[in-house]
mmCIF file of C-alpha atoms and ligand atoms in Angstrom:
data_model
loop_
_atom_site.group_PDB
_atom_site.id
_atom_site.type_symbol
_atom_site.label_atom_id
_atom_site.label_comp_id
_atom_site.label_asym_id
_atom_site.label_seq_id
_atom_site.Cartn_x
_atom_site.Cartn_y
_atom_site.Cartn_z
ATOM 1 C CA MET A 1371 16.192 -4.478 -15.463
ATOM 2 C CA THR A 1372 17.389 -3.838 -11.702
ATOM 3 C CA PRO A 1373 14.700 -2.803 -9.388
ATOM 4 C CA ASP A 1374 15.098 0.204 -7.220
ATOM 5 C CA ILE A 1375 12.016 -0.708 -5.021
ATOM 6 C CA LEU A 1376 10.617 -3.835 -3.788
ATOM 7 C CA CYS A 1377 6.670 -4.212 -2.999
ATOM 8 C CA ILE A 1378 5.877 -7.294 -1.122
ATOM 9 C CA GLY A 1379 2.030 -7.954 -0.600
ATOM 10 C CA SER A 1380 -1.148 -8.505 -2.362
ATOM 11 C CA VAL A 1381 -0.965 -8.437 -6.213
ATOM 12 C CA LEU A 1382 -4.373 -9.448 -7.702
ATOM 13 C CA TRP A 1383 -7.446 -8.558 -9.734
ATOM 14 C CA ASP A 1384 -9.855 -5.871 -8.450
ATOM 15 C CA ILE A 1385 -13.473 -6.459 -9.576
ATOM 16 C CA ILE A 1386 -15.492 -3.300 -8.854
ATOM 17 C CA GLY A 1387 -19.089 -2.870 -9.536
ATOM 18 C CA ARG A 1388 -20.063 0.713 -9.845
ATOM 19 C CA SER A 1389 -23.499 2.472 -9.896
ATOM 20 C CA ASN A 1390 -24.451 6.119 -9.568
ATOM 21 C CA ALA A 1391 -27.447 5.070 -7.627
ATOM 22 C CA HIS A 1392 -27.789 5.464 -3.944
ATOM 23 C CA MET A 1393 -27.145 1.978 -2.685
ATOM 24 C CA GLY A 1394 -27.747 0.042 0.541
ATOM 25 C CA LYS A 1395 -28.305 -3.464 1.781
ATOM 26 C CA GLY A 1396 -30.087 -5.712 -0.911
ATOM 27 C CA SER A 1397 -29.723 -3.178 -3.736
ATOM 28 C CA ASP A 1398 -29.926 -4.591 -7.209
ATOM 29 C CA VAL A 1399 -29.148 -1.789 -9.760
ATOM 30 C CA PRO A 1400 -27.767 -1.348 -13.199
ATOM 31 C CA GLY A 1401 -24.218 -0.165 -13.350
ATOM 32 C CA ARG A 1402 -20.646 -1.064 -14.683
ATOM 33 C CA ILE A 1403 -18.366 -4.023 -13.518
ATOM 34 C CA THR A 1404 -14.810 -3.582 -14.389
ATOM 35 C CA ARG A 1405 -11.726 -5.936 -13.535
ATOM 36 C CA ILE A 1406 -8.496 -3.790 -13.015
ATOM 37 C CA PRO A 1407 -4.903 -4.820 -11.605
ATOM 38 C CA GLY A 1408 -5.132 -4.229 -7.677
ATOM 39 C CA GLY A 1409 -3.975 -5.355 -4.349
ATOM 40 C CA VAL A 1410 -2.032 -2.846 -1.966
ATOM 41 C CA ALA A 1411 1.550 -3.761 -2.902
ATOM 42 C CA LEU A 1412 0.652 -3.624 -6.834
ATOM 43 C CA ASN A 1413 -1.130 -0.546 -6.364
ATOM 44 C CA ILE A 1414 1.768 1.057 -4.533
ATOM 45 C CA ALA A 1415 4.210 -0.357 -7.320
ATOM 46 C CA MET A 1416 2.030 1.155 -10.066
ATOM 47 C CA ALA A 1417 2.202 4.587 -8.382
ATOM 48 C CA ALA A 1418 5.912 4.248 -7.834
ATOM 49 C CA LYS A 1419 6.368 3.498 -11.518
ATOM 50 C CA ALA A 1420 4.429 6.723 -12.198
ATOM 51 C CA TYR A 1421 6.907 8.633 -10.260
ATOM 52 C CA GLY A 1422 9.878 7.307 -12.014
ATOM 53 C CA MET A 1423 10.757 4.320 -10.001
ATOM 54 C CA THR A 1424 11.542 0.528 -11.177
ATOM 55 C CA PRO A 1425 9.409 -1.558 -8.751
ATOM 56 C CA ALA A 1426 9.658 -5.456 -8.534
ATOM 57 C CA LEU A 1427 6.740 -7.175 -7.080
ATOM 58 C CA LEU A 1428 7.042 -9.995 -4.399
ATOM 59 C CA SER A 1429 3.723 -12.003 -4.070
ATOM 60 C CA VAL A 1430 1.944 -15.177 -5.314
ATOM 61 C CA VAL A 1431 0.150 -15.468 -8.334
ATOM 62 C CA GLY A 1432 -1.724 -18.529 -9.621
ATOM 63 C CA ARG A 1433 -0.661 -20.564 -12.746
ATOM 64 C CA ASP A 1434 -4.364 -20.003 -13.722
ATOM 65 C CA ALA A 1435 -5.732 -17.957 -16.589
ATOM 66 C CA GLU A 1436 -6.418 -14.877 -14.190
ATOM 67 C CA GLY A 1437 -2.725 -15.100 -13.280
ATOM 68 C CA ASP A 1438 -1.423 -15.231 -16.628
ATOM 69 C CA GLU A 1439 -3.508 -12.147 -17.698
ATOM 70 C CA LEU A 1440 -2.654 -10.139 -14.554
ATOM 71 C CA ILE A 1441 1.080 -10.949 -15.030
ATOM 72 C CA ALA A 1442 0.650 -9.743 -18.800
ATOM 73 C CA ALA A 1443 -1.190 -6.694 -17.597
ATOM 74 C CA VAL A 1444 1.363 -5.754 -14.999
ATOM 75 C CA GLU A 1445 4.254 -6.229 -17.371
ATOM 76 C CA ARG A 1446 2.621 -3.912 -19.915
ATOM 77 C CA LEU A 1447 2.739 -1.286 -17.060
ATOM 78 C CA GLY A 1448 6.506 -1.757 -16.829
ATOM 79 C CA LEU A 1449 6.680 -3.514 -13.350
ATOM 80 C CA LEU A 1450 9.227 -6.394 -12.764
ATOM 81 C CA THR A 1451 7.362 -9.629 -12.302
ATOM 82 C CA HIS A 1452 10.454 -12.235 -12.242
ATOM 83 C CA THR A 1453 10.258 -11.971 -8.421
ATOM 84 C CA LEU A 1454 6.439 -13.374 -8.197
ATOM 85 C CA TYR A 1455 6.093 -16.848 -6.940
ATOM 86 C CA ARG A 1456 3.890 -18.486 -9.432
ATOM 87 C CA SER A 1457 1.817 -21.349 -7.586
ATOM 88 C CA GLU A 1458 0.788 -24.555 -9.343
ATOM 89 C CA ASP A 1459 -2.229 -24.937 -6.777
ATOM 90 C CA LEU A 1460 -3.128 -21.584 -5.334
ATOM 91 C CA PRO A 1461 -5.626 -19.545 -7.478
ATOM 92 C CA THR A 1462 -4.805 -15.946 -8.059
ATOM 93 C CA ASP A 1463 -6.171 -13.758 -5.537
ATOM 94 C CA VAL A 1464 -9.213 -11.342 -5.860
ATOM 95 C CA TYR A 1465 -10.852 -8.318 -4.429
ATOM 96 C CA MET A 1466 -14.334 -7.460 -5.017
ATOM 97 C CA ALA A 1467 -16.078 -4.087 -4.170
ATOM 98 C CA VAL A 1468 -19.323 -2.510 -4.795
ATOM 99 C CA GLU A 1469 -19.469 1.349 -4.980
ATOM 100 C CA GLY A 1470 -22.863 3.309 -5.224
ATOM 101 C CA GLY A 1471 -23.158 6.919 -5.617
ATOM 102 C CA ASN A 1472 -23.072 7.211 -1.867
ATOM 103 C CA GLY A 1473 -19.471 5.568 -1.880
ATOM 104 C CA LEU A 1474 -18.136 2.241 -1.112
ATOM 105 C CA ILE A 1475 -20.880 -0.141 -0.005
ATOM 106 C CA ALA A 1476 -18.928 -3.144 0.600
ATOM 107 C CA ALA A 1477 -15.656 -5.099 -0.357
ATOM 108 C CA ILE A 1478 -14.511 -8.464 0.140
ATOM 109 C CA ALA A 1479 -10.717 -9.240 -0.013
ATOM 110 C CA ASP A 1480 -9.895 -12.987 -0.993
ATOM 111 C CA ALA A 1481 -6.106 -12.783 -0.293
ATOM 112 C CA HIS A 1482 -6.029 -16.531 0.886
ATOM 113 C CA SER A 1483 -3.424 -17.560 -1.654
ATOM 114 C CA LEU A 1484 -0.863 -14.745 -0.305
ATOM 115 C CA GLU A 1485 -1.766 -15.892 3.201
ATOM 116 C CA ALA A 1486 -1.227 -19.823 2.222
ATOM 117 C CA ALA A 1487 1.977 -19.133 0.355
ATOM 118 C CA GLY A 1488 3.759 -17.623 3.460
ATOM 119 C CA ASP A 1489 7.144 -16.986 3.438
ATOM 120 C CA LYS A 1490 7.572 -18.550 -0.105
ATOM 121 C CA VAL A 1491 6.909 -14.927 -1.448
ATOM 122 C CA LEU A 1492 10.167 -13.634 0.331
ATOM 123 C CA ARG A 1493 12.447 -16.240 -1.277
ATOM 124 C CA PRO A 1494 13.766 -13.897 -4.066
ATOM 125 C CA LEU A 1495 15.112 -11.603 -1.272
ATOM 126 C CA GLU A 1496 17.780 -14.129 -0.778
ATOM 127 C CA ASP A 1497 19.470 -13.574 -4.221
ATOM 128 C CA LEU A 1498 18.631 -9.791 -4.723
ATOM 129 C CA ASP A 1499 21.270 -8.233 -2.320
ATOM 130 C CA PHE A 1500 18.833 -5.136 -2.184
ATOM 131 C CA THR A 1501 19.460 -2.194 -0.229
ATOM 132 C CA GLY A 1502 16.634 0.113 -1.218
ATOM 133 C CA PRO A 1503 13.193 0.654 0.280
ATOM 134 C CA ILE A 1504 10.981 -2.214 0.694
ATOM 135 C CA VAL A 1505 7.336 -1.961 0.857
ATOM 136 C CA VAL A 1506 5.500 -4.343 3.038
ATOM 137 C CA ASP A 1507 1.931 -4.557 2.917
ATOM 138 C CA GLY A 1508 -0.574 -5.560 5.664
ATOM 139 C CA ASN A 1509 -2.157 -8.437 3.578
ATOM 140 C CA LEU A 1510 0.594 -10.726 4.741
ATOM 141 C CA THR A 1511 -0.287 -12.780 7.600
ATOM 142 C CA GLN A 1512 0.168 -11.675 11.325
ATOM 143 C CA ASP A 1513 2.853 -14.397 11.421
ATOM 144 C CA LEU A 1514 4.785 -13.474 8.603
ATOM 145 C CA LEU A 1515 4.608 -9.671 9.383
ATOM 146 C CA ALA A 1516 5.880 -10.477 12.905
ATOM 147 C CA GLY A 1517 8.520 -12.673 11.458
ATOM 148 C CA ILE A 1518 9.892 -9.906 9.224
ATOM 149 C CA ALA A 1519 9.764 -7.207 11.913
ATOM 150 C CA SER A 1520 11.968 -9.400 14.202
ATOM 151 C CA ASP A 1521 14.253 -11.000 11.486
ATOM 152 C CA PRO A 1522 17.762 -9.790 11.884
ATOM 153 C CA GLU A 1523 17.905 -10.197 8.172
ATOM 154 C CA PHE A 1524 15.790 -6.842 8.139
ATOM 155 C CA ASP A 1525 17.662 -4.882 10.498
ATOM 156 C CA GLY A 1526 18.489 -1.580 9.131
ATOM 157 C CA THR A 1527 16.235 -2.138 5.946
ATOM 158 C CA ASP A 1528 14.521 0.822 4.701
ATOM 159 C CA LEU A 1529 10.776 -0.867 5.329
ATOM 160 C CA ARG A 1530 7.936 1.156 4.259
ATOM 161 C CA ILE A 1531 4.829 -0.367 5.841
ATOM 162 C CA ALA A 1532 1.386 -0.043 4.212
ATOM 163 C CA PRO A 1533 -1.974 -1.005 6.075
ATOM 164 C CA ALA A 1534 -4.430 -3.019 3.919
ATOM 165 C CA SER A 1535 -7.468 -2.122 5.344
ATOM 166 C CA PRO A 1536 -8.846 -0.992 8.853
ATOM 167 C CA GLY A 1537 -9.539 -4.564 9.758
ATOM 168 C CA LYS A 1538 -6.091 -5.678 9.056
ATOM 169 C CA ALA A 1539 -4.249 -2.731 10.942
ATOM 170 C CA GLU A 1540 -3.404 -4.529 13.893
ATOM 171 C CA ARG A 1541 -1.260 -6.820 12.140
ATOM 172 C CA LEU A 1542 1.169 -3.992 11.644
ATOM 173 C CA LEU A 1543 1.881 -3.759 15.310
ATOM 174 C CA PRO A 1544 5.311 -5.755 15.381
ATOM 175 C CA PHE A 1545 6.713 -2.907 13.282
ATOM 176 C CA LEU A 1546 6.285 -0.397 16.121
ATOM 177 C CA THR A 1547 9.606 -1.862 17.498
ATOM 178 C CA HIS A 1548 11.496 -1.981 14.342
ATOM 179 C CA GLY A 1549 14.533 -0.050 14.264
ATOM 180 C CA SER A 1550 13.980 1.601 10.713
ATOM 181 C CA ALA A 1551 10.591 0.961 9.515
ATOM 182 C CA THR A 1552 8.445 3.914 8.164
ATOM 183 C CA LEU A 1553 4.713 3.454 8.735
ATOM 184 C CA TYR A 1554 2.242 5.333 6.368
ATOM 185 C CA VAL A 1555 -1.332 5.335 8.057
ATOM 186 C CA ASN A 1556 -4.303 7.505 7.836
ATOM 187 C CA LEU A 1557 -5.832 8.931 11.103
ATOM 188 C CA GLU A 1558 -8.350 6.187 11.604
ATOM 189 C CA GLU A 1559 -5.585 3.567 11.164
ATOM 190 C CA ALA A 1560 -3.102 5.500 13.670
ATOM 191 C CA GLY A 1561 -6.045 5.237 16.245
ATOM 192 C CA LEU A 1562 -6.320 1.523 15.866
ATOM 193 C CA LEU A 1563 -2.797 0.971 16.103
ATOM 194 C CA LEU A 1564 -2.712 3.194 19.269
ATOM 195 C CA HIS A 1565 -5.850 1.883 20.712
ATOM 196 C CA GLY A 1566 -7.633 5.085 20.895
ATOM 197 C CA PRO A 1567 -8.820 7.925 18.518
ATOM 198 C CA GLN A 1568 -6.330 10.576 17.763
ATOM 199 C CA PRO A 1569 -7.202 14.391 17.339
ATOM 200 C CA ASP A 1570 -4.981 15.243 14.461
ATOM 201 C CA ALA A 1571 -2.214 13.757 12.213
ATOM 202 C CA PRO A 1572 0.981 15.515 14.168
ATOM 203 C CA THR A 1573 -0.329 14.172 17.571
ATOM 204 C CA ALA A 1574 -0.815 10.590 15.989
ATOM 205 C CA ALA A 1575 2.604 10.634 14.339
ATOM 206 C CA VAL A 1576 4.349 11.660 17.619
ATOM 207 C CA ALA A 1577 2.260 9.121 19.553
ATOM 208 C CA LEU A 1578 3.251 6.373 17.196
ATOM 209 C CA ARG A 1579 7.008 7.275 17.642
ATOM 210 C CA ALA A 1580 6.462 7.357 21.440
ATOM 211 C CA ARG A 1581 5.399 3.772 21.048
ATOM 212 C CA GLY A 1582 8.720 2.827 19.681
ATOM 213 C CA LEU A 1583 8.234 3.337 15.790
ATOM 214 C CA TYR A 1584 11.081 4.535 13.893
ATOM 215 C CA ARG A 1585 9.096 7.111 11.539
ATOM 216 C CA ALA A 1586 5.284 7.744 11.003
ATOM 217 C CA LEU A 1587 3.627 9.307 8.123
ATOM 218 C CA VAL A 1588 0.067 10.177 8.961
ATOM 219 C CA THR A 1589 -2.530 11.694 6.578
ATOM 220 C CA ASP A 1590 -5.900 12.913 7.429
ATOM 221 C CA GLY A 1591 -7.779 13.468 3.889
ATOM 222 C CA PRO A 1592 -7.913 17.324 3.425
ATOM 223 C CA ASN A 1593 -6.507 17.872 6.911
ATOM 224 C CA LEU A 1594 -3.005 18.382 8.134
ATOM 225 C CA ALA A 1595 -0.521 15.584 7.394
ATOM 226 C CA ALA A 1596 2.582 14.857 9.415
ATOM 227 C CA CYS A 1597 5.854 12.972 9.438
ATOM 228 C CA ALA A 1598 7.304 12.336 12.882
ATOM 229 C CA HIS A 1599 11.030 11.058 12.684
ATOM 230 C CA PRO A 1600 13.974 10.757 14.929
ATOM 231 C CA GLY A 1601 14.828 14.511 14.693
ATOM 232 C CA GLY A 1602 11.363 15.833 15.185
ATOM 233 C CA VAL A 1603 8.083 16.336 13.531
ATOM 234 C CA VAL A 1604 7.065 18.225 10.276
ATOM 235 C CA SER A 1605 3.568 18.795 9.237
ATOM 236 C CA SER A 1606 1.761 20.335 6.299
ATOM 237 C CA GLN A 1607 -1.681 21.280 5.043
ATOM 238 C CA PRO A 1608 -2.960 19.663 1.640
ATOM 239 C CA ARG A 1609 -3.975 22.350 -0.745
ATOM 240 C CA ASN A 1610 -7.508 22.883 -1.282
ATOM 241 C CA VAL A 1611 -8.642 20.999 -4.519
ATOM 242 C CA MET A 1612 -12.164 19.911 -6.105
ATOM 243 C CA VAL A 1613 -11.970 16.267 -4.962
ATOM 244 C CA THR A 1614 -13.293 13.889 -7.662
ATOM 245 C CA ARG A 1615 -11.689 10.511 -6.343
ATOM 246 C CA VAL A 1616 -10.307 9.541 -2.955
ATOM 247 C CA THR A 1617 -9.774 5.726 -3.141
ATOM 248 C CA GLY A 1618 -6.008 5.423 -3.873
ATOM 249 C CA ALA A 1619 -4.812 8.542 -2.518
ATOM 250 C CA GLY A 1620 -2.941 7.076 0.283
ATOM 251 C CA ASP A 1621 -1.071 4.758 -2.170
ATOM 252 C CA THR A 1622 -0.238 7.825 -4.302
ATOM 253 C CA PHE A 1623 0.986 10.051 -1.151
ATOM 254 C CA MET A 1624 3.082 6.908 -0.100
ATOM 255 C CA ALA A 1625 4.677 6.392 -3.517
ATOM 256 C CA ALA A 1626 5.473 9.811 -4.177
ATOM 257 C CA HIS A 1627 7.062 10.042 -0.840
ATOM 258 C CA ILE A 1628 9.287 7.263 -1.347
ATOM 259 C CA ALA A 1629 10.327 8.446 -4.861
ATOM 260 C CA ALA A 1630 11.120 11.948 -3.467
ATOM 261 C CA GLU A 1631 13.361 10.409 -0.861
ATOM 262 C CA ALA A 1632 14.914 8.148 -3.535
ATOM 263 C CA GLN A 1633 15.997 11.559 -5.203
ATOM 264 C CA GLY A 1634 17.360 12.747 -2.023
ATOM 265 C CA ALA A 1635 14.439 15.077 -0.554
ATOM 266 C CA ASP A 1636 14.523 15.876 3.046
ATOM 267 C CA HIS A 1637 11.599 15.354 5.469
ATOM 268 C CA ASP A 1638 9.962 18.865 4.427
ATOM 269 C CA THR A 1639 10.480 18.298 0.757
ATOM 270 C CA ALA A 1640 9.145 14.704 0.515
ATOM 271 C CA LEU A 1641 6.173 15.420 2.691
ATOM 272 C CA ALA A 1642 5.441 18.468 0.304
ATOM 273 C CA ARG A 1643 5.868 16.310 -2.934
ATOM 274 C CA ALA A 1644 3.704 13.678 -1.540
ATOM 275 C CA LEU A 1645 0.918 16.105 -0.720
ATOM 276 C CA GLU A 1646 1.203 17.695 -4.214
ATOM 277 C CA ALA A 1647 1.086 14.092 -5.907
ATOM 278 C CA ALA A 1648 -2.271 13.401 -3.795
ATOM 279 C CA ALA A 1649 -3.785 16.647 -4.560
ATOM 280 C CA THR A 1650 -3.207 15.913 -8.213
ATOM 281 C CA TYR A 1651 -4.459 12.512 -7.724
ATOM 282 C CA VAL A 1652 -7.683 13.300 -5.971
ATOM 283 C CA SER A 1653 -8.389 16.217 -8.251
ATOM 284 C CA GLY A 1654 -8.848 13.587 -11.123
ATOM 285 C CA ASP A 1655 -5.606 13.912 -12.981
ATOM 286 C CA THR A 1656 -3.409 10.740 -13.395
ATOM 287 C CA TYR A 1657 -0.449 10.937 -10.912
HETATM 288 N N1 ATP B 1056 -10.911 15.612 0.666
HETATM 289 C C1 ATP B 1056 -9.557 15.909 0.449
HETATM 290 N N2 ATP B 1056 -8.936 17.187 -0.086
HETATM 291 C C2 ATP B 1056 -7.867 17.204 -0.336
HETATM 292 N N3 ATP B 1056 -6.943 16.490 -0.228
HETATM 293 C C3 ATP B 1056 -7.339 15.169 0.130
HETATM 294 C C4 ATP B 1056 -8.719 14.853 0.326
HETATM 295 N N4 ATP B 1056 -8.754 13.472 0.433
HETATM 296 C C5 ATP B 1056 -7.382 13.021 0.393
HETATM 297 N N5 ATP B 1056 -6.470 14.000 -0.034
HETATM 298 C C6 ATP B 1056 -5.175 14.060 -0.188
HETATM 299 O O1 ATP B 1056 -4.656 12.714 -0.229
HETATM 300 C C7 ATP B 1056 -4.083 12.408 1.033
HETATM 301 C C8 ATP B 1056 -4.104 10.923 1.648
HETATM 302 O O2 ATP B 1056 -5.609 10.870 1.931
HETATM 303 P P1 ATP B 1056 -6.467 10.054 3.366
HETATM 304 O O3 ATP B 1056 -5.779 10.527 4.451
HETATM 305 O O4 ATP B 1056 -7.640 10.206 3.017
HETATM 306 O O5 ATP B 1056 -5.669 8.680 2.828
HETATM 307 P P2 ATP B 1056 -6.136 7.302 2.955
HETATM 308 O O6 ATP B 1056 -7.418 7.203 3.834
HETATM 309 O O7 ATP B 1056 -5.116 6.229 2.993
HETATM 310 O O8 ATP B 1056 -6.644 7.182 1.366
HETATM 311 P P3 ATP B 1056 -7.191 6.002 0.637
HETATM 312 O O9 ATP B 1056 -8.739 6.494 0.129
HETATM 313 O O10 ATP B 1056 -6.470 5.768 -0.446
HETATM 314 O O11 ATP B 1056 -7.492 4.610 1.555
HETATM 315 C C9 ATP B 1056 -4.165 13.622 2.051
HETATM 316 O O12 ATP B 1056 -3.062 13.672 3.004
HETATM 317 C C10 ATP B 1056 -4.261 14.622 1.054
HETATM 318 O O13 ATP B 1056 -3.039 15.002 0.499
HETATM 319 O O1 FJF B 1057 -7.794 -6.440 2.651
HETATM 320 C C1 FJF B 1057 -7.670 -5.696 1.560
HETATM 321 N N1 FJF B 1057 -8.448 -4.759 1.004
HETATM 322 C C2 FJF B 1057 -8.201 -4.054 0.026
HETATM 323 C C3 FJF B 1057 -7.079 -4.367 -0.700
HETATM 324 C C4 FJF B 1057 -6.879 -3.446 -2.010
HETATM 325 O O2 FJF B 1057 -6.904 -2.015 -1.585
HETATM 326 C C5 FJF B 1057 -7.719 -1.382 -2.690
HETATM 327 C C6 FJF B 1057 -8.862 -0.972 -2.182
HETATM 328 O O3 FJF B 1057 -8.702 0.120 -1.118
HETATM 329 C C7 FJF B 1057 -7.818 -2.371 -3.829
HETATM 330 O O4 FJF B 1057 -7.014 -2.391 -4.940
HETATM 331 C C8 FJF B 1057 -7.764 -3.790 -2.865
HETATM 332 O O5 FJF B 1057 -7.240 -4.754 -3.930
HETATM 333 C C9 FJF B 1057 -6.324 -5.242 -0.407
HETATM 334 O O6 FJF B 1057 -5.224 -5.543 -1.180
HETATM 335 N N2 FJF B 1057 -6.443 -5.991 0.866
#
């Protein structure tokens, strides 16, 4: 099968411990522990698949049991895995989070194999001759991200950039001067990139463009979301919904936005469809 979107970045197992109890430092409570496919690139790929796209993954997965199981799980979801680098010596990456009744308590992302693999994960690009959207996540090393941003091979490429966590947001700074990159950030991440808190999404999106970014999509939970592009800025208010989950809302928004544009939607329509998808997601319906 031929992909119509490439997702480059972390592809790993999420180990999530959940309890309804209010938790804090040192808590030891009964709950549930699950293992599900995760990592920013994979999360966006799964969401893009749900919106009708055919994603291929570019990342590293170990030749360990965890890696074999992850590949099998991802293939069952219909994602293309032949573009993954299978490493003999690097273990499959893993992310671990603890969630209490009072939200995320703490998380650790062990994406060391992705960092160690470096530009090996980009090798399939040479043979693909791909012209569609390419998602790049902020789990890649600062060096590799800066290399992609300045490589003439990526001039004119429809890059879609996703931060991995607030702690890794600054790694994305090189894309501010790329000629065709679209950055998807929430208001907090926009503030980190702009080195100052932002009052609202339209202001942040316009400020990112003023810093040189080609296009900025900024979300702000239940508040106004915005897209600043070379022709101006559009913004829209998410509809009021009963919120049952928020983790993953940003990935859903991004995937639905890319899928809408792949179908020819203009700036306004793509933003509206992304917000509608996010509303459905946070209200608890699957995609
Ligand atoms: N409380 C909410 N009420 C209504 N819509 C929401 C709410 N939270 C998130 N959304 C929807 O999801 C979109 C993305 O949310 P947000 O800005 O929180 O992204 P994010 O911080 O990247 O999400 P994530 O939790 O996945 O990291 C919003 O633009 C909005 O459409
Ligand atoms: O540094 C990172 N933090 C979190 C993630 C992923 O994001 C999701 C949680 O927000 C989760 O799937 C995790 O694997 C990542 O890939 N890198």
